[in-house]
Amino acid sequence: MDDMEDDTTIFSTLKSFKSLISCPDRSLLETEPAFGRSGLQNLYTKRVELEEAAERVRSHTNLLQLTQEKQQMELSHKRARIELEKEANSSSRDLQREIDRNRELLLQIRRLEEREEKANQALNEQMENNKALKRNFEELHKKANEKDSKLAEADQMISELKDETRRLNQQIQIQESKFSTQNLEIQALQEQLDVQRKKFQDVSQRYQNLQTSHSTSTESELKIKELERRLALQEQDSVIVKNMKSEVARLPELEREIKRLREENTFLRETKENNSLLREETEGLRRKLERMERAMEEKLKVELEKEKLEHELQAWENIGQSTGLNIRKPEDLSREVIQIQQRELNLKQQNYTLNSSIRSVEKARTELMPEIAQLRAKAQEEQKKRENQDSLVRRLQKRVLLLTKERDGMRAILESYDSELATSEYSPQLMLRVKEAEDMLQKVQTHNTEMETQLSKAQEEAGSFKLQAQMKLHCIVFVFLRQKIEELESERQQLEEQNNILEMRLERHNLQGGYDPVTTKVIHLQMNPTSIAKQQRTEEVEQLRVECQRLRDRLRKIEAGGGMTTDDTTLIIPPSQEILDLRKQMESAELKNQRLKEVFQKKIQEFRTACYVLTGYQIDITVENQYRLTSVYAEHMEDSLLFKSTGPVGSMQLLETDFSRTLTGLVDLHLFHQKSIPVFLSAVTIELFSRQTVT
Amino acid sequence: MSKTLKGITLKGSAELVAEFFSFGINSILYQRGIYPAETFTRVTQYDMSLQLTTDAKLKNYLTNVISQLKEWLFDCTVQKLVVVITCLETNEVLERWQFDLECDKTFFLPDQCKYESIQEEIRSVIRQITATVTFLPLLETACAFDLLIYTDKDLEVPEQWEESGPQLIDQSEEVRLRSFTTTIHKVNSMVAYKRTNST
C-alpha cells in the first residue's frame, strides 16, 4: 500500500511539477507583450521566480524523493523486519527444535550415562566376582597343592609304614624263632623245676618237723622259766614273811612307845608357848641392850666431837681476834674468804691478760723491730733528703738574696744611667730592662714558692709515709699471723690423719698378734702339745723310713734269690702251701727243659756229623732259608755252595758264589739240563776228589 | 669358786678369768676338732653345758699353764693369752685365738659388781666361740695347739717355760669377738685365721 501511496505521491508531484512548468511558461508568455524594460525585470523576476519555483520544485522533488526513499526504506525496513521476523520465527522454531533435540539428546545422554553406570557397576561386580573367583581358585589351588603334598606325605608315610611292617614282620619271625627256642628251654627248666619242687617239698616237710620240735622246745623252756620265776617269787615271799613276822613281833613295843610319845607331845606343846614368850622377851631385852650399848658408844663419840668442836670454835673465835678483821660469825669469815678469792681470781685474770698482752706485744715488738729498723733507715733517708732540700732551699734563698742584690745594683746602675743620660731615649730601654728585671724577680719568686711547696709536700709525705709504714706494719703482722695460723691448722689436720692411720695400723698389728719386744715377751711351756706332736711325727716318719728301707732290701733279695727267703728278714710272710707246690713244679719243669735241650743238642750233633761223613757235605744254615754246603774235599775253607729254599715244597735254588762260578759246566749240565741237585752235588764231590787225588 | 658377796677381789677376779680360760680352751679344742670328740665329756658351767677333756696328758698340761696364769693374773703381769693351732704336715699356723688382758690395779671395792652379770658376759663369749665354727675354714689336716702367754719383759721366766716367737699367721683375716670384764680384769677376745685361696 505504501508503494501505492508512494506512487500516488510521485504522480501527484509530477503533476504539480508539470503544472508549474506550464504556469511559468504562461507567465512568460503573458508577460512578453508587455514593454521592453519591464519585460527584463519581469523576466528576471520571473526567472527568479522560476528559479525559486524550480528550486522549490527541486526541493520538493528532493523531498519527494527523500520521502520516497524514506518510504522505500521504510518498506524495505518493513520487509526486512518481516523477513527478520520470519527468520526469527524460523530460527526460533529451529531453536525450539534444537532445544527439543537438545533435551532429547540430554535425556539420551542421561540414559546412556545411567546405562554406562549400570554397565560399570555390572563391570565392577563382575570384576569383583572375577577376583573372588580367582581367589577361590587360588585357594582351591592351594588346597589342591596342600592335598597333593599331604598325599605325597601320606604316600611316604605309607611306604615307611610298609617298610616298618616288613621290619616288624622280620622281627616277629625272629621273635618267634626265639620263642620256640625259649619254649624248649622252658620245658627243660620246668622239668628241673619239678625236680626242685619235689626236693623243696621234702625239705619243707623236714623244716616243719624241725619247727614243731623247736616250738615244743621253746614252750618247754618258757614253762621252765615261769616255774623258775614262781620259785623266786615264792622265795622272796618267804623272806618277806619272815621279816613281817619279826616286825609283827615288835608291834606291842611300838604301841607302848607311841603312847609315851603322845604324852610327851602334849607336854611339849604346853611348854612351847611358854618358850616362845620367853624367847621374845629375851630378844627384846637383847635388842635393848644392843641399842643401849650403841647409844653409849655414840654418846662417847658425840662428847669427843663436842670437845673437838669447842676447840675449833675457840680457834675460829680467836681467828677473828688474831687477824683483826670484823669477824664474829663464820659467815663473815666465809664472806672474807670469798672476797679474797674473788680478788685473787681478778688478779689472776688480770695477770693472765697482762701476760698474754705482754706476749703479744713482745711478739709484735720483735716482729716490728726489723721493720722499725727499716723504717728508721727510710726515715733517715727522708731526713737526709729533707736536709738536702733544706740546703737547696737555703741555697735558693741565698741566690734570691744575691739576685735581689743584683737587681738593686742593676736598678741603681740603671738609675745612675738614667740620671746621667737623657731619659726620653733610654727610659723605654730602662723601663724594658726594669720590666725584664721585674719579670726575673717574679720568676725567681715563683720558683721560690714552688720550692717551698715542694718542701712542705716532702714533709707531709714523710709524715704520711710514717703513718703508712705503721699501718703496713699492722697489716703485715696480721697477715703473717693468719698465715701462721692456717699453716698450723693444716699441719694439725695432717698430724691427726697420720695419727688415725697409725692407730689403725697398731690395732691391726695388735689383732694379728704383734707386740712391742721392748715391753713384752712371749713364753710357753717347753713340753707343749705342738712340740710333742711334732716330735711324734718326726719319730713316725723315721720309723716309716726305716721300715721302707727294710722292705726295699727284702724285695731286692726276693728278686735276686728267686724264692729262697730265709735269712735276716724280720718280716717273714709265711709261705703258703700253693706257692711251695708251684715252686717245686717250676723247678721240675726247668730241669726237664734243660735235659731236653741237652738231649736235642747231642742228637743234632750226631746227625750232622753223620750227614757230613755220609754225603760229604757240611750243611749250615746261615740265614733263614739259605743253606751253605762245604765239601769234605774242598780245596779252600771258603769254598761253599749256597742254596736258597723257595716255597714250602722243598725246592732249592743255587745262589751265586765264587766257588760256584768255577763250576759253571757242572751247573749247566746237572742243574739246567738234568735239573737234579743230588747229581750235581755228587758230581762236585767227584770233581773235587779227583782234583785232590790228582794234586 | 669364789662367790664373793660384796664385790670382787683381785684374787677372785684372777680365779674367774683363769676358770674362763680353762673352759674356753677346752671349747676351742672340742669345736675345732684338735682332739677327737670322744675324748671330751659334758659338764655344766656358767648355766650352760660345755665340753671338758678327759685326756690325762692334756689335762695335766692345761692345769700347769692355768695355775701359772692365775699367779700372773694376780700380779697383773700378763698381757695376752694366745691359742695357736698349727698344721702338723706343713708346720704352718692356721688359727690364732688371742685373748687380751687389761688389769686395772687401781681398783676400788665396787658394790654394784655382780657375779651374775660377769657370768652372763662369759656365757656370751663362749657362745660366740661356738658360733665362729660357721665361718672358720675347715681344719682338714691333723693339727696341734700351743698356748702362748705375752708377759712383761722383766718377768722372771720359771723353769719348764721358754721364750718363743709370736707364731703369727701369714695372710690372716681377723675377727673381733665379745669381751667381758670383772672390773679388775678385762678380757678382749679375737680370732685370726689363715685366708684360704679357694674363696
PDB file of C-alpha atoms in Angstrom, chain A residues 284-387:
ATOM      1  CA  GLY A 284      63.564 -57.698 173.160  1.00  0.00           C
ATOM      2  CA  LEU A 285      65.984 -57.400 176.025  1.00  0.00           C
ATOM      3  CA  ARG A 286      68.908 -58.195 173.779  1.00  0.00           C
ATOM      4  CA  ARG A 287      67.883 -55.554 171.306  1.00  0.00           C
ATOM      5  CA  LYS A 288      67.540 -53.054 174.078  1.00  0.00           C
ATOM      6  CA  LEU A 289      70.933 -53.993 175.301  1.00  0.00           C
ATOM      7  CA  GLU A 290      72.411 -53.526 171.872  1.00  0.00           C
ATOM      8  CA  ARG A 291      70.714 -50.198 171.480  1.00  0.00           C
ATOM      9  CA  MET A 292      71.926 -49.070 174.839  1.00  0.00           C
ATOM     10  CA  GLU A 293      75.435 -50.105 174.036  1.00  0.00           C
ATOM     11  CA  ARG A 294      75.270 -48.296 170.705  1.00  0.00           C
ATOM     12  CA  ALA A 295      73.839 -45.273 172.424  1.00  0.00           C
ATOM     13  CA  MET A 296      76.696 -45.312 174.929  1.00  0.00           C
ATOM     14  CA  GLU A 297      79.229 -45.502 172.116  1.00  0.00           C
ATOM     15  CA  GLU A 298      77.541 -42.729 170.260  1.00  0.00           C
ATOM     16  CA  LYS A 299      77.434 -40.653 173.373  1.00  0.00           C
ATOM     17  CA  LEU A 300      81.133 -41.086 173.857  1.00  0.00           C
ATOM     18  CA  LYS A 301      81.786 -40.208 170.249  1.00  0.00           C
ATOM     19  CA  VAL A 302      79.487 -37.238 170.495  1.00  0.00           C
ATOM     20  CA  GLU A 303      81.242 -35.974 173.600  1.00  0.00           C
ATOM     21  CA  LEU A 304      84.585 -36.288 171.843  1.00  0.00           C
ATOM     22  CA  GLU A 305      83.220 -34.468 168.863  1.00  0.00           C
ATOM     23  CA  LYS A 306      81.787 -31.832 171.111  1.00  0.00           C
ATOM     24  CA  GLU A 307      85.158 -31.182 172.652  1.00  0.00           C
ATOM     25  CA  LYS A 308      86.758 -31.041 169.245  1.00  0.00           C
ATOM     26  CA  LEU A 309      84.139 -28.657 168.002  1.00  0.00           C
ATOM     27  CA  GLU A 310      84.532 -26.481 171.093  1.00  0.00           C
ATOM     28  CA  HIS A 311      88.246 -26.305 170.421  1.00  0.00           C
ATOM     29  CA  GLU A 312      87.631 -25.467 166.822  1.00  0.00           C
ATOM     30  CA  LEU A 313      85.056 -22.857 167.798  1.00  0.00           C
ATOM     31  CA  GLN A 314      87.550 -21.237 170.124  1.00  0.00           C
ATOM     32  CA  ALA A 315      90.116 -21.310 167.377  1.00  0.00           C
ATOM     33  CA  TRP A 316      87.626 -19.802 164.945  1.00  0.00           C
ATOM     34  CA  GLU A 317      86.777 -17.139 167.525  1.00  0.00           C
ATOM     35  CA  ASN A 318      90.436 -16.443 168.040  1.00  0.00           C
ATOM     36  CA  ILE A 319      90.937 -16.047 164.325  1.00  0.00           C
ATOM     37  CA  GLY A 320      88.733 -13.053 164.461  1.00  0.00           C
ATOM     38  CA  GLN A 321      90.872 -11.536 167.127  1.00  0.00           C
ATOM     39  CA  SER A 322      94.164 -12.593 165.582  1.00  0.00           C
ATOM     40  CA  THR A 323      93.501 -11.389 162.075  1.00  0.00           C
ATOM     41  CA  GLY A 324      91.947  -8.151 163.137  1.00  0.00           C
ATOM     42  CA  LEU A 325      89.033  -8.356 160.734  1.00  0.00           C
ATOM     43  CA  ASN A 326      85.463  -7.749 161.729  1.00  0.00           C
ATOM     44  CA  ILE A 327      84.673 -11.442 162.245  1.00  0.00           C
ATOM     45  CA  ARG A 328      82.103 -12.516 164.747  1.00  0.00           C
ATOM     46  CA  LYS A 329      80.453 -15.332 162.858  1.00  0.00           C
ATOM     47  CA  PRO A 330      81.752 -17.880 160.382  1.00  0.00           C
ATOM     48  CA  GLU A 331      79.620 -16.237 157.745  1.00  0.00           C
ATOM     49  CA  ASP A 332      81.808 -13.175 157.920  1.00  0.00           C
ATOM     50  CA  LEU A 333      84.828 -15.394 157.594  1.00  0.00           C
ATOM     51  CA  SER A 334      83.367 -17.094 154.561  1.00  0.00           C
ATOM     52  CA  ARG A 335      82.475 -13.732 153.099  1.00  0.00           C
ATOM     53  CA  GLU A 336      86.005 -12.508 153.672  1.00  0.00           C
ATOM     54  CA  VAL A 337      87.362 -15.665 152.135  1.00  0.00           C
ATOM     55  CA  ILE A 338      85.077 -15.280 149.137  1.00  0.00           C
ATOM     56  CA  GLN A 339      86.133 -11.707 148.714  1.00  0.00           C
ATOM     57  CA  ILE A 340      89.756 -12.640 148.927  1.00  0.00           C
ATOM     58  CA  GLN A 341      89.195 -15.421 146.427  1.00  0.00           C
ATOM     59  CA  GLN A 342      87.427 -13.074 144.076  1.00  0.00           C
ATOM     60  CA  ARG A 343      90.240 -10.640 144.378  1.00  0.00           C
ATOM     61  CA  GLU A 344      92.635 -13.406 143.723  1.00  0.00           C
ATOM     62  CA  LEU A 345      90.651 -14.506 140.620  1.00  0.00           C
ATOM     63  CA  ASN A 346      90.510 -10.981 139.344  1.00  0.00           C
ATOM     64  CA  LEU A 347      94.166 -10.553 139.927  1.00  0.00           C
ATOM     65  CA  LYS A 348      94.870 -13.803 138.204  1.00  0.00           C
ATOM     66  CA  GLN A 349      92.717 -12.840 135.281  1.00  0.00           C
ATOM     67  CA  GLN A 350      94.475  -9.567 135.083  1.00  0.00           C
ATOM     68  CA  ASN A 351      97.699 -11.361 135.364  1.00  0.00           C
ATOM     69  CA  TYR A 352      96.811 -13.712 132.502  1.00  0.00           C
ATOM     70  CA  THR A 353      95.527 -10.926 130.333  1.00  0.00           C
ATOM     71  CA  LEU A 354      98.596  -8.927 131.098  1.00  0.00           C
ATOM     72  CA  ASN A 355     100.807 -11.876 130.341  1.00  0.00           C
ATOM     73  CA  SER A 356      99.030 -12.570 127.088  1.00  0.00           C
ATOM     74  CA  SER A 357      99.102  -8.927 126.145  1.00  0.00           C
ATOM     75  CA  ILE A 358     102.743  -8.784 127.114  1.00  0.00           C
ATOM     76  CA  ARG A 359     103.498 -11.808 124.985  1.00  0.00           C
ATOM     77  CA  SER A 360     101.533 -10.470 122.076  1.00  0.00           C
ATOM     78  CA  VAL A 361     103.160  -7.116 122.486  1.00  0.00           C
ATOM     79  CA  GLU A 362     106.553  -8.684 122.724  1.00  0.00           C
ATOM     80  CA  LYS A 363     105.849 -10.763 119.620  1.00  0.00           C
ATOM     81  CA  ALA A 364     104.640  -7.675 117.858  1.00  0.00           C
ATOM     82  CA  ARG A 365     107.637  -5.828 119.111  1.00  0.00           C
ATOM     83  CA  THR A 366     110.041  -8.461 117.941  1.00  0.00           C
ATOM     84  CA  GLU A 367     108.319  -8.565 114.591  1.00  0.00           C
ATOM     85  CA  LEU A 368     108.185  -4.840 114.453  1.00  0.00           C
ATOM     86  CA  MET A 369     111.824  -4.371 115.392  1.00  0.00           C
ATOM     87  CA  PRO A 370     113.248  -5.177 111.971  1.00  0.00           C
ATOM     88  CA  GLU A 371     110.563  -3.209 110.328  1.00  0.00           C
ATOM     89  CA  ILE A 372     111.237  -0.344 112.633  1.00  0.00           C
ATOM     90  CA  ALA A 373     114.841  -0.575 111.622  1.00  0.00           C
ATOM     91  CA  GLN A 374     113.756  -0.484 108.034  1.00  0.00           C
ATOM     92  CA  LEU A 375     111.547   2.460 108.691  1.00  0.00           C
ATOM     93  CA  ARG A 376     114.259   4.228 110.624  1.00  0.00           C
ATOM     94  CA  ALA A 377     116.543   3.762 107.720  1.00  0.00           C
ATOM     95  CA  LYS A 378     113.873   5.087 105.475  1.00  0.00           C
ATOM     96  CA  ALA A 379     113.240   7.992 107.857  1.00  0.00           C
ATOM     97  CA  GLN A 380     116.884   8.684 107.901  1.00  0.00           C
ATOM     98  CA  GLU A 381     116.906   8.706 104.189  1.00  0.00           C
ATOM     99  CA  GLU A 382     113.956  11.025 104.214  1.00  0.00           C
ATOM    100  CA  GLN A 383     115.725  13.202 106.698  1.00  0.00           C
ATOM    101  CA  LYS A 384     118.713  13.315 104.514  1.00  0.00           C
ATOM    102  CA  LYS A 385     116.534  14.205 101.618  1.00  0.00           C
ATOM    103  CA  ARG A 386     114.894  16.866 103.684  1.00  0.00           C
ATOM    104  CA  GLU A 387     118.236  18.196 104.743  1.00  0.00           C
TER     105      GLU A 387
END
